[in-house]
Tab-separated table of N, CA and C in Angstrom:
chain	number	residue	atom	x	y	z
A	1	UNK	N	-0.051	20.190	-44.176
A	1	UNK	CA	0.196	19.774	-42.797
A	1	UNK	C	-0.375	20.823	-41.845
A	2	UNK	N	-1.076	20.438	-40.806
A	2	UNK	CA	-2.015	21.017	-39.789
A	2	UNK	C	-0.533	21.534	-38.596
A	3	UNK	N	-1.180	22.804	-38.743
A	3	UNK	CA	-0.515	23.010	-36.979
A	3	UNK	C	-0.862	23.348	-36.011
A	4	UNK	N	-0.837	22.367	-34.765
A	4	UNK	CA	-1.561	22.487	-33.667
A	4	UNK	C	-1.062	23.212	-32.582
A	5	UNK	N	-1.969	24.030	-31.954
A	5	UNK	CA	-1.170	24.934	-31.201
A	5	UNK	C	-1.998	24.694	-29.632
A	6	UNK	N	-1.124	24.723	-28.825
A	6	UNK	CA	-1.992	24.262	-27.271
A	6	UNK	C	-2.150	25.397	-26.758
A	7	UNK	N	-3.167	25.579	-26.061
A	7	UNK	CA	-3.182	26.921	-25.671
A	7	UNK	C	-3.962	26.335	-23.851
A	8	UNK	N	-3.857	27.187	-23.129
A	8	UNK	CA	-3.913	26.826	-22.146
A	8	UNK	C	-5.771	26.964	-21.257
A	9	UNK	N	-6.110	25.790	-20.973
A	9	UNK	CA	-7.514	25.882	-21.025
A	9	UNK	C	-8.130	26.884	-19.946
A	10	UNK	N	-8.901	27.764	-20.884
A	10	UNK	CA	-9.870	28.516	-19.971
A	10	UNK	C	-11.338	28.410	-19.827
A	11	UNK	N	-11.274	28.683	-18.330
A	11	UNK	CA	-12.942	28.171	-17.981
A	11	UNK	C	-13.414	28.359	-18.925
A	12	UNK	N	-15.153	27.972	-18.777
A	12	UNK	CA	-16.097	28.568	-19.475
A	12	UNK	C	-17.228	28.516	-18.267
A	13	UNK	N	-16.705	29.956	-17.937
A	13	UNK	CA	-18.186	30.542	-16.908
A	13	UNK	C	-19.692	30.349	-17.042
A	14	UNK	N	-20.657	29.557	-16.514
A	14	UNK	CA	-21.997	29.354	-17.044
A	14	UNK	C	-22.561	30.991	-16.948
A	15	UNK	N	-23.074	30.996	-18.190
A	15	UNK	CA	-23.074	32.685	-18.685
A	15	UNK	C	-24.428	32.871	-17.542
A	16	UNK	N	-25.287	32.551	-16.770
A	16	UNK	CA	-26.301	32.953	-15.527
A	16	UNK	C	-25.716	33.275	-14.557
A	17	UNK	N	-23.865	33.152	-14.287
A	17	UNK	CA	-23.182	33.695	-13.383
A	17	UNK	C	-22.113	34.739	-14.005
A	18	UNK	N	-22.027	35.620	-12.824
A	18	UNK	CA	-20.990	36.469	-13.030
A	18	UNK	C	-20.049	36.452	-11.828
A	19	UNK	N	-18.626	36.846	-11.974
A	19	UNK	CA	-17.396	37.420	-10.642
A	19	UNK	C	-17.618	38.853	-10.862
A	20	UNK	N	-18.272	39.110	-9.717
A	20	UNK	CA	-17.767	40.969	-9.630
A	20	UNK	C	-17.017	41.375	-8.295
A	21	UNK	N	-17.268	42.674	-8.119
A	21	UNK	CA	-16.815	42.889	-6.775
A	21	UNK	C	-17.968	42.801	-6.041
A	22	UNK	N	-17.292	42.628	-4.771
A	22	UNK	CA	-18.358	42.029	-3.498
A	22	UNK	C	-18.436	42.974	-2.581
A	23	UNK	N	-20.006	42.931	-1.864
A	23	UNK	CA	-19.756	44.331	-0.802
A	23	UNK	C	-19.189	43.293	0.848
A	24	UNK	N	-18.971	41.772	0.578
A	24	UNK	CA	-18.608	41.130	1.772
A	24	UNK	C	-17.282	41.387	1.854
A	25	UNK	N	-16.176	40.960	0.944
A	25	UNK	CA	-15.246	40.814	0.496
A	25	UNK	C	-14.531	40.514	-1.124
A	26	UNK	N	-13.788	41.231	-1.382
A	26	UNK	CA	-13.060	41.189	-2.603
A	26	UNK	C	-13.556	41.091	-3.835
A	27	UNK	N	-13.947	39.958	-4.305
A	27	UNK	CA	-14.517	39.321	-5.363
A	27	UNK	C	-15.900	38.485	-5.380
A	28	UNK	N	-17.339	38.398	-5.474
A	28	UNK	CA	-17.879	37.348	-5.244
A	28	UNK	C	-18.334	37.037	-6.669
A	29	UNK	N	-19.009	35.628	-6.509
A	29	UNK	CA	-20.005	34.834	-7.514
A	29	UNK	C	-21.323	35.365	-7.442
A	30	UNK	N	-22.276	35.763	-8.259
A	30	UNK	CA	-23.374	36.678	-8.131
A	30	UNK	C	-23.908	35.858	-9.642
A	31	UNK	N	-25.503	35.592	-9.195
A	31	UNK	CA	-26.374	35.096	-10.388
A	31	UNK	C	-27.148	36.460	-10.718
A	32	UNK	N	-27.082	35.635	-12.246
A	32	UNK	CA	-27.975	36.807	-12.796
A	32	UNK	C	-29.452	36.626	-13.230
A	33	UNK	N	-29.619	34.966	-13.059
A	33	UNK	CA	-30.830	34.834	-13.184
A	33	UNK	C	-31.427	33.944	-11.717
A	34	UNK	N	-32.699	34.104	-11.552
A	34	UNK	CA	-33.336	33.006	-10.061
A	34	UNK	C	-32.850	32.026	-10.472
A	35	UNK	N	-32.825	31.274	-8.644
A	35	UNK	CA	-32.267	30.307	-9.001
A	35	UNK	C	-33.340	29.482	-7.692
A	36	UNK	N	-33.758	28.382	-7.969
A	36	UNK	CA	-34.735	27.836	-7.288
A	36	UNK	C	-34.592	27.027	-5.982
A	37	UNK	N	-34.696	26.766	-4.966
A	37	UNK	CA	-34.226	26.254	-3.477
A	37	UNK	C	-34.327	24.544	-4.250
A	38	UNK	N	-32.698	23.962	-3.720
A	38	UNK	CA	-33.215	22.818	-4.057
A	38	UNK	C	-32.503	22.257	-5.446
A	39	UNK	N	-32.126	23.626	-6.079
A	39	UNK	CA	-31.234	23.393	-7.682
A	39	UNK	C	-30.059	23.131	-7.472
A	40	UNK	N	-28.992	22.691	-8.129
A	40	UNK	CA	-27.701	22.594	-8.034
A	40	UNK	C	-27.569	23.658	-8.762
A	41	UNK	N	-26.287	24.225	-9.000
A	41	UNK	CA	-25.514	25.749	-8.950
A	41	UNK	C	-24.081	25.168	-9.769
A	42	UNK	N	-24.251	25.517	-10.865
A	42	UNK	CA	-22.874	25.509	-11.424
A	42	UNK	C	-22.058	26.439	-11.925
A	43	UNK	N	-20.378	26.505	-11.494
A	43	UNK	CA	-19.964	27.729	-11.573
A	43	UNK	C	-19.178	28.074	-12.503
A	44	UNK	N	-18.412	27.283	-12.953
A	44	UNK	CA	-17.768	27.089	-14.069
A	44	UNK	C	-17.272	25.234	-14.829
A	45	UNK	N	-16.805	25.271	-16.196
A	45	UNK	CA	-16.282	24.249	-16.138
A	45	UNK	C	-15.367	23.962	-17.702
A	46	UNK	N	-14.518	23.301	-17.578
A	46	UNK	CA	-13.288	23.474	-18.147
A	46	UNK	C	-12.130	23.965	-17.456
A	47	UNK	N	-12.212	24.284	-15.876
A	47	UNK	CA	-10.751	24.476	-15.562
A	47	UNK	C	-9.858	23.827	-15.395
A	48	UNK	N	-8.692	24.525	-15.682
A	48	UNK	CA	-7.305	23.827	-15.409
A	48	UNK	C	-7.278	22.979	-14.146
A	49	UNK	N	-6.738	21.617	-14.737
A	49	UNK	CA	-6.908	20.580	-13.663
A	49	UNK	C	-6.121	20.886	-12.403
A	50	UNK	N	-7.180	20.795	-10.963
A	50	UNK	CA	-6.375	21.199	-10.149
A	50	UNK	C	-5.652	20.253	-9.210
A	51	UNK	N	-4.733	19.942	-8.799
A	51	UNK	CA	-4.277	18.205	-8.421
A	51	UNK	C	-4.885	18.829	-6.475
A	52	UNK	N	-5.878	17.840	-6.270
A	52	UNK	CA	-6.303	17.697	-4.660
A	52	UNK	C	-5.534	16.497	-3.755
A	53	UNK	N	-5.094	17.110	-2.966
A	53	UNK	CA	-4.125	16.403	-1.729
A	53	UNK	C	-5.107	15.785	-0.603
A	54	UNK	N	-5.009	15.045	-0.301
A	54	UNK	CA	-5.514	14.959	1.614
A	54	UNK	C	-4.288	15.129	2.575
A	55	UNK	N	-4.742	15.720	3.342
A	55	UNK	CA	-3.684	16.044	4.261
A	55	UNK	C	-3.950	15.865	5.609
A	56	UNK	N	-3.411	15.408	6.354
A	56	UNK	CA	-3.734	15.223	7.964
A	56	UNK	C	-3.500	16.542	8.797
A	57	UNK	N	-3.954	16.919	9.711
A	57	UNK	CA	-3.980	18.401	10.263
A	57	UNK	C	-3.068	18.884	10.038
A	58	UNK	N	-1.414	18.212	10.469
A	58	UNK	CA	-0.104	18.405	10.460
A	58	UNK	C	0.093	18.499	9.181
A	59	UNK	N	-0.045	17.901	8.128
A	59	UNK	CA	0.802	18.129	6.955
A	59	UNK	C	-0.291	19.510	6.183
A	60	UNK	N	-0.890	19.700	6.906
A	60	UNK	CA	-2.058	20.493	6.242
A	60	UNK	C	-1.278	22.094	6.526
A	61	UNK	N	-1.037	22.068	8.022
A	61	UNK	CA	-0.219	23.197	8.632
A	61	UNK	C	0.929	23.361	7.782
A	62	UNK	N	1.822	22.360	7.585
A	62	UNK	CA	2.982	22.939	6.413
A	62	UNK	C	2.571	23.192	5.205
A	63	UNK	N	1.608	22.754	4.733
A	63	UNK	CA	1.109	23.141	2.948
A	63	UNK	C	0.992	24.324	3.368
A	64	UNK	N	0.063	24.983	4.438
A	64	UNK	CA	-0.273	26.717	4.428
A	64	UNK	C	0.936	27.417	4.833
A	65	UNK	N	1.473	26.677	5.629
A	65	UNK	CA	3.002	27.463	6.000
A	65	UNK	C	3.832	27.654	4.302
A	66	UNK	N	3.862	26.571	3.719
A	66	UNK	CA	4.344	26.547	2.578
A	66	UNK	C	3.819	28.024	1.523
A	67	UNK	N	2.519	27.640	1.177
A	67	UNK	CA	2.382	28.537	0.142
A	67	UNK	C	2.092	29.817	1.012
A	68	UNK	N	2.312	30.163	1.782
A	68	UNK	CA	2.410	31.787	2.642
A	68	UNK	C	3.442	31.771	2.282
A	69	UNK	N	4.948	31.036	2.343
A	69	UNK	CA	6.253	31.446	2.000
A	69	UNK	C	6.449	31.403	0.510
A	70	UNK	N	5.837	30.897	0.038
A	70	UNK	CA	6.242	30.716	-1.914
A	70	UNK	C	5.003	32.141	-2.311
A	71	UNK	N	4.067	32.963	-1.398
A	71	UNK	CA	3.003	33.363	-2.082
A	71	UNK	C	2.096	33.081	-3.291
A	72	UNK	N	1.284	32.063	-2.776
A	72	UNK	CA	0.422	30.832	-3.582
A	72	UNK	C	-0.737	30.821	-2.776
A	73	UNK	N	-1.781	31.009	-3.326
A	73	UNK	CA	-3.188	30.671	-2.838
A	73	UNK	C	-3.521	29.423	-2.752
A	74	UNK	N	-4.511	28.970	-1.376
A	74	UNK	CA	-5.000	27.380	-1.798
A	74	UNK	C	-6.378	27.573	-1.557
A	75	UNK	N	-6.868	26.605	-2.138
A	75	UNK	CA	-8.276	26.214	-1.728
A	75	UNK	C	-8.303	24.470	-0.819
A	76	UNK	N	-8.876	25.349	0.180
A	76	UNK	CA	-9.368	23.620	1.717
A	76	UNK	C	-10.632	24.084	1.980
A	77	UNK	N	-10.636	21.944	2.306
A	77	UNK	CA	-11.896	22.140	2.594
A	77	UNK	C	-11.674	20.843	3.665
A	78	UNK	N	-12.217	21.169	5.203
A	78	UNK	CA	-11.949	20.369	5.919
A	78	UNK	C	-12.987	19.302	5.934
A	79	UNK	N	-12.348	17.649	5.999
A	79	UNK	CA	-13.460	16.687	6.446
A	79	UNK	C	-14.248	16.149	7.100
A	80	UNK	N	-14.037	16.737	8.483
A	80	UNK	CA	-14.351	16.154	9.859
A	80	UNK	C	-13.788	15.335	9.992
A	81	UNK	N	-12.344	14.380	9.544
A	81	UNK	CA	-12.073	13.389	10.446
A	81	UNK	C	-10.242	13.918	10.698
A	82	UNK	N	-10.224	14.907	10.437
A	82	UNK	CA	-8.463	15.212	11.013
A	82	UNK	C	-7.628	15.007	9.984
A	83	UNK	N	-8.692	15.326	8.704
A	83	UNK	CA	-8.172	15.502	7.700
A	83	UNK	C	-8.501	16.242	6.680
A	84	UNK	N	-7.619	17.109	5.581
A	84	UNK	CA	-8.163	17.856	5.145
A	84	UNK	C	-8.091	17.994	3.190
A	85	UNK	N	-9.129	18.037	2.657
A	85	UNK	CA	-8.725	18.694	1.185
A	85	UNK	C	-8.155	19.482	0.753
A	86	UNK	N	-7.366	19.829	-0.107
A	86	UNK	CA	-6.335	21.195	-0.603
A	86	UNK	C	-5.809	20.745	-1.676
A	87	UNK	N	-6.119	22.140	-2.514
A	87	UNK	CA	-4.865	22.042	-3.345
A	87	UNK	C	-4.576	23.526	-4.149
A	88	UNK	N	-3.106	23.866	-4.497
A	88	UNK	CA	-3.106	25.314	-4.842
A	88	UNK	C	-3.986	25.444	-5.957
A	89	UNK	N	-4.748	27.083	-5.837
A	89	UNK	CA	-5.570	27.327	-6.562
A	89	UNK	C	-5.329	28.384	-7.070
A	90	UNK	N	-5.291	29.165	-8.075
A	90	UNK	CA	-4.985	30.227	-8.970
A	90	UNK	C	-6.679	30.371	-9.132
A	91	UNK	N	-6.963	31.801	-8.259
A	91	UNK	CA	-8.622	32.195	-8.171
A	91	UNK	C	-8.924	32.452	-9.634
A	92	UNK	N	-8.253	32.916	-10.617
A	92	UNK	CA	-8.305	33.263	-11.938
A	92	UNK	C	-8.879	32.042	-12.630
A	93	UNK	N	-8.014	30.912	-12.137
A	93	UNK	CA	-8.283	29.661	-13.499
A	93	UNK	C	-9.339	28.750	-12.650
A	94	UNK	N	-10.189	29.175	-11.637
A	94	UNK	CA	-11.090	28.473	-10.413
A	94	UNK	C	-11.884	29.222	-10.147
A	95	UNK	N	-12.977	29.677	-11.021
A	95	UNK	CA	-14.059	30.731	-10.419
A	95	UNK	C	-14.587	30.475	-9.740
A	96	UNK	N	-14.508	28.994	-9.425
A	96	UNK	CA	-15.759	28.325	-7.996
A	96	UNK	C	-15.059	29.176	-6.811
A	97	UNK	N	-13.839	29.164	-6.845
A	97	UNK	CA	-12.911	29.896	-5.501
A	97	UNK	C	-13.071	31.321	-5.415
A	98	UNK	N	-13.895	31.731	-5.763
A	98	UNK	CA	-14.313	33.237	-5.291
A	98	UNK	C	-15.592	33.461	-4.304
A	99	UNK	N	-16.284	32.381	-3.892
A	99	UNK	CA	-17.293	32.224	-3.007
A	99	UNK	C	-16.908	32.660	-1.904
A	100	UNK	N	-17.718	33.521	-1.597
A	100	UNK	CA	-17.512	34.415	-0.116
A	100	UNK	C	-18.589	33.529	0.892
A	101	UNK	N	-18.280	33.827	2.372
A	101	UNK	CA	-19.261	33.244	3.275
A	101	UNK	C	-20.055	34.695	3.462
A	102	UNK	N	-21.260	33.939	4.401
A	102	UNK	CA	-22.198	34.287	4.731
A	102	UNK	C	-22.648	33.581	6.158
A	103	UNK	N	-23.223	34.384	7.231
A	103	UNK	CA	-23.641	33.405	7.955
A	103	UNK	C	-25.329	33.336	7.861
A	104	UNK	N	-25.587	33.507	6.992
A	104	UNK	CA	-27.078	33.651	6.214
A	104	UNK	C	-26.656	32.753	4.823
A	105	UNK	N	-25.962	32.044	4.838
A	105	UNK	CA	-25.969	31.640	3.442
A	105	UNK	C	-27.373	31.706	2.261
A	106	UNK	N	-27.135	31.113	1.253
A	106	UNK	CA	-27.615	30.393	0.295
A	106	UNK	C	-27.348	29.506	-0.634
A	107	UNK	N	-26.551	28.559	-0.443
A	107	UNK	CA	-26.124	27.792	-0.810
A	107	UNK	C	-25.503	27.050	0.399
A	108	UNK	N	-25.483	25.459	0.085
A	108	UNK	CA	-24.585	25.045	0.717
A	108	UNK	C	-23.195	24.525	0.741
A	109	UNK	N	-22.397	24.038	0.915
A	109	UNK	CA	-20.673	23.441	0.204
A	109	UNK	C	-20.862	22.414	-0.928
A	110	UNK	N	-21.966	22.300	-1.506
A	110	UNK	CA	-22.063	21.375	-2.820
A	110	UNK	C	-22.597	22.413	-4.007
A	111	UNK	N	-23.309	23.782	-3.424
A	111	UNK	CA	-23.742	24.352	-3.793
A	111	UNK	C	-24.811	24.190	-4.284
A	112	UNK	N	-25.767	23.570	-3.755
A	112	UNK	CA	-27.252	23.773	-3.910
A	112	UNK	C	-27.952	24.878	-2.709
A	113	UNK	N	-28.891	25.424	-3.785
A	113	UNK	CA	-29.794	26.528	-3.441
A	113	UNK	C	-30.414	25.932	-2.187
A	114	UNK	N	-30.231	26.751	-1.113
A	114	UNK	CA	-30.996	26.260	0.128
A	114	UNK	C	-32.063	26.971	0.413
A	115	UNK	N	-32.562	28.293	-0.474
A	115	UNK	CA	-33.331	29.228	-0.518
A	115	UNK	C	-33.809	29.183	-2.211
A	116	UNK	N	-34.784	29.800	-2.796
A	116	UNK	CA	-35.113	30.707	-3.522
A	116	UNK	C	-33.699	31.784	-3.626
A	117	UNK	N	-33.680	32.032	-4.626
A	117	UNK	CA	-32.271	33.063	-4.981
A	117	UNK	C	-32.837	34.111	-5.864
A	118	UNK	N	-32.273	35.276	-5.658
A	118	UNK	CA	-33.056	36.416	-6.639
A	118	UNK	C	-32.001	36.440	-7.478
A	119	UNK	N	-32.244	36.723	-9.126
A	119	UNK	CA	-31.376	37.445	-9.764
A	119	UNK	C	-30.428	38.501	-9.470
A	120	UNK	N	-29.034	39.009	-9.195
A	120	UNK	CA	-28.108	39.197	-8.786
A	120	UNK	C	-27.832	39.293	-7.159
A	121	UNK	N	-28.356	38.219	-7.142
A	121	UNK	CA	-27.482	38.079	-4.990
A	121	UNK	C	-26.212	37.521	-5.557
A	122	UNK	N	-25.525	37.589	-5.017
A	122	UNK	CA	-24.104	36.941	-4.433
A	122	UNK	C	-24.547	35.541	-3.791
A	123	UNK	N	-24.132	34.588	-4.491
A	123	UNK	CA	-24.010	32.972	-4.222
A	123	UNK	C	-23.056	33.002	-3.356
A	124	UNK	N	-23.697	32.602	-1.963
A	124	UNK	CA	-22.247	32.365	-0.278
A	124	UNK	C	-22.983	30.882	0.231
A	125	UNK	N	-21.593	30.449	0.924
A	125	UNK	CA	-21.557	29.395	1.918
A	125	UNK	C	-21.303	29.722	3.300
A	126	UNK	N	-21.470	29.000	4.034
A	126	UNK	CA	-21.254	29.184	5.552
A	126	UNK	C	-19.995	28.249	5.603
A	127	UNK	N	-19.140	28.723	5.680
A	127	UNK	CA	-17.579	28.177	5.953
A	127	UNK	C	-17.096	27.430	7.047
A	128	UNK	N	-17.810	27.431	7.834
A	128	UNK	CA	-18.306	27.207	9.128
A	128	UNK	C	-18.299	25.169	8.888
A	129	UNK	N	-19.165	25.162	7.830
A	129	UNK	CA	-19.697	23.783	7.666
A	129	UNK	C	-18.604	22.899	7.442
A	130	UNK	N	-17.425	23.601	6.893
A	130	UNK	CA	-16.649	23.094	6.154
A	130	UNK	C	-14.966	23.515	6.357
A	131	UNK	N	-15.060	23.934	7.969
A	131	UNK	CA	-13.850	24.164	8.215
A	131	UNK	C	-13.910	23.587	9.822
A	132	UNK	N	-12.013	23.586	10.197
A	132	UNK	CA	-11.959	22.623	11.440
A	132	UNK	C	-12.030	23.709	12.884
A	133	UNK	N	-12.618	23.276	14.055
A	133	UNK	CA	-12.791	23.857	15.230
A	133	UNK	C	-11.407	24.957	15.453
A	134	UNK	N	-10.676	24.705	15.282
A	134	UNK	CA	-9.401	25.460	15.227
A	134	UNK	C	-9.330	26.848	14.359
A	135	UNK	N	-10.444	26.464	13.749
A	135	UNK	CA	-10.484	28.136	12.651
A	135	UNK	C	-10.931	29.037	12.566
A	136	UNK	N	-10.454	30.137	12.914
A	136	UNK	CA	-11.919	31.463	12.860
A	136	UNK	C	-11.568	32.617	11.584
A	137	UNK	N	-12.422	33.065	11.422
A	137	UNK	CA	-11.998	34.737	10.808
A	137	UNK	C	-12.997	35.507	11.510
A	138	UNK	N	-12.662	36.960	11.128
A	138	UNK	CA	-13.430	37.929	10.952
A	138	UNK	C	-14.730	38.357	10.154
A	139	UNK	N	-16.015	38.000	10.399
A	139	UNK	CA	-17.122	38.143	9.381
A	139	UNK	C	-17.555	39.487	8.833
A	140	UNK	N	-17.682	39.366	7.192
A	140	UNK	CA	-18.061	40.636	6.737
A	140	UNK	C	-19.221	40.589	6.282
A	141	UNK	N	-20.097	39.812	6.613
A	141	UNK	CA	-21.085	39.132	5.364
A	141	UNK	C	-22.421	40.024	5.439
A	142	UNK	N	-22.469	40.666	6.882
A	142	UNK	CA	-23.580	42.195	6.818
A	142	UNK	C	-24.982	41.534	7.067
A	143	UNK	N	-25.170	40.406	7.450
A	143	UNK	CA	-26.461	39.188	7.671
A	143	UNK	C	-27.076	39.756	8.890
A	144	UNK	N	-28.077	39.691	8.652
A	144	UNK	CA	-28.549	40.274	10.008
A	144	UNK	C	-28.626	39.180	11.319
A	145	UNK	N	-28.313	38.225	11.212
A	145	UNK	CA	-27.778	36.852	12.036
A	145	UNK	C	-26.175	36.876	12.242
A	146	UNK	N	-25.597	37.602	11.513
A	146	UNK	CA	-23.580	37.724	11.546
A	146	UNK	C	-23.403	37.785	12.675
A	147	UNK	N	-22.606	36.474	13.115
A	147	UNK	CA	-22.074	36.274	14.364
A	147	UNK	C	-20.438	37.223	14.340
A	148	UNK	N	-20.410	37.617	13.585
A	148	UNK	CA	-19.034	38.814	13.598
A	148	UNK	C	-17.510	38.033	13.688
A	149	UNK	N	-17.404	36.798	14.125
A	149	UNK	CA	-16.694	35.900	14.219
A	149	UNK	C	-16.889	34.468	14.027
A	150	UNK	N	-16.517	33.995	12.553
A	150	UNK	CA	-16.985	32.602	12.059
A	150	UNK	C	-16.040	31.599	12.684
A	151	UNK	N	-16.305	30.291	13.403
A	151	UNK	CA	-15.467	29.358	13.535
A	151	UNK	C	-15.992	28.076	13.215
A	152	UNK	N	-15.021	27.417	12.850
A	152	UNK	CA	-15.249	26.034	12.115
A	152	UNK	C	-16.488	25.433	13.343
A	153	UNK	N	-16.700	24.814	12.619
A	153	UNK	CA	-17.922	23.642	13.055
A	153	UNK	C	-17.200	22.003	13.014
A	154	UNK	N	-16.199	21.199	12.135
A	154	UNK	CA	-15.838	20.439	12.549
A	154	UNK	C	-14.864	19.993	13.292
């Protein structure tokens, strides 16, 4: 008699990418080989299924109010229509969620190469594309275009 043992699924990082540390912020996604303007970009796959919500601005505001009080990370992504994607993300079991912005990107929010890519740049999005008028941060991204303050675009 066989015994089966579950073990809990871990990515499998496409070995042309790596997570290191980032000189933008914290953690980034960094290729190790070119990557051609125009390619799709894959970052991992096998992760733990992550359950995605839509949320209307308002219920969107209590999910972040929420996991600030439980200390829980999420990953959003706004739609342009006053509504938004989310769902908690554990950056560990979601390597796509380590993508830092840029206001120079190379990539875009589907992650295709919008440039030629050299072997170890840091793979970024412009957050901008993909977040609501209501949102800003602080930019670290060192672009020689860095508007120093990113705010949503939809």
């Amino acid at each position: 008699q066989k015994l089966l043992r579950l073990f809990p699924m871990t990515p499998e990082i496409n070995p042309d990418i790596e997570i290191k540390d980032s000189p933008i912020q914290g953690k980034g996604i960094f290729t190790k080989v070119p990557i051609k303007k125009g390619d799709a970009v894959w970052i991992s796959k096998g992760e733990e299924a992550q359950e995605e919500k839509i949320y209307t601005d308002e219920e969107f505001k209590e999910f972040q109010k929420w996991c600030i009080e439980n200390g829980r990370e999420w990953d959003a992504v706004a739609n342009g229509d006053g509504t938004h994607t989310a769902a908690i993300s554990d950056r560990e079991k979601h390597p796509g969620n380590y993508g830092n912005h840029s206001c120079d990107p190379n990539t875009d929010k589907n992650r295709i190469a919008l440039r030629d890519i050299d072997a170890g740049e840091e793979l970024t999005a412009d957050y901008a594309q993909f977040s609501t008028k209501d949102w800003e941060m602080t930019c670290n991204c060192g672009a020689k275009n860095c508007k120093g303050i990113v705010r949503g675009a939809l």
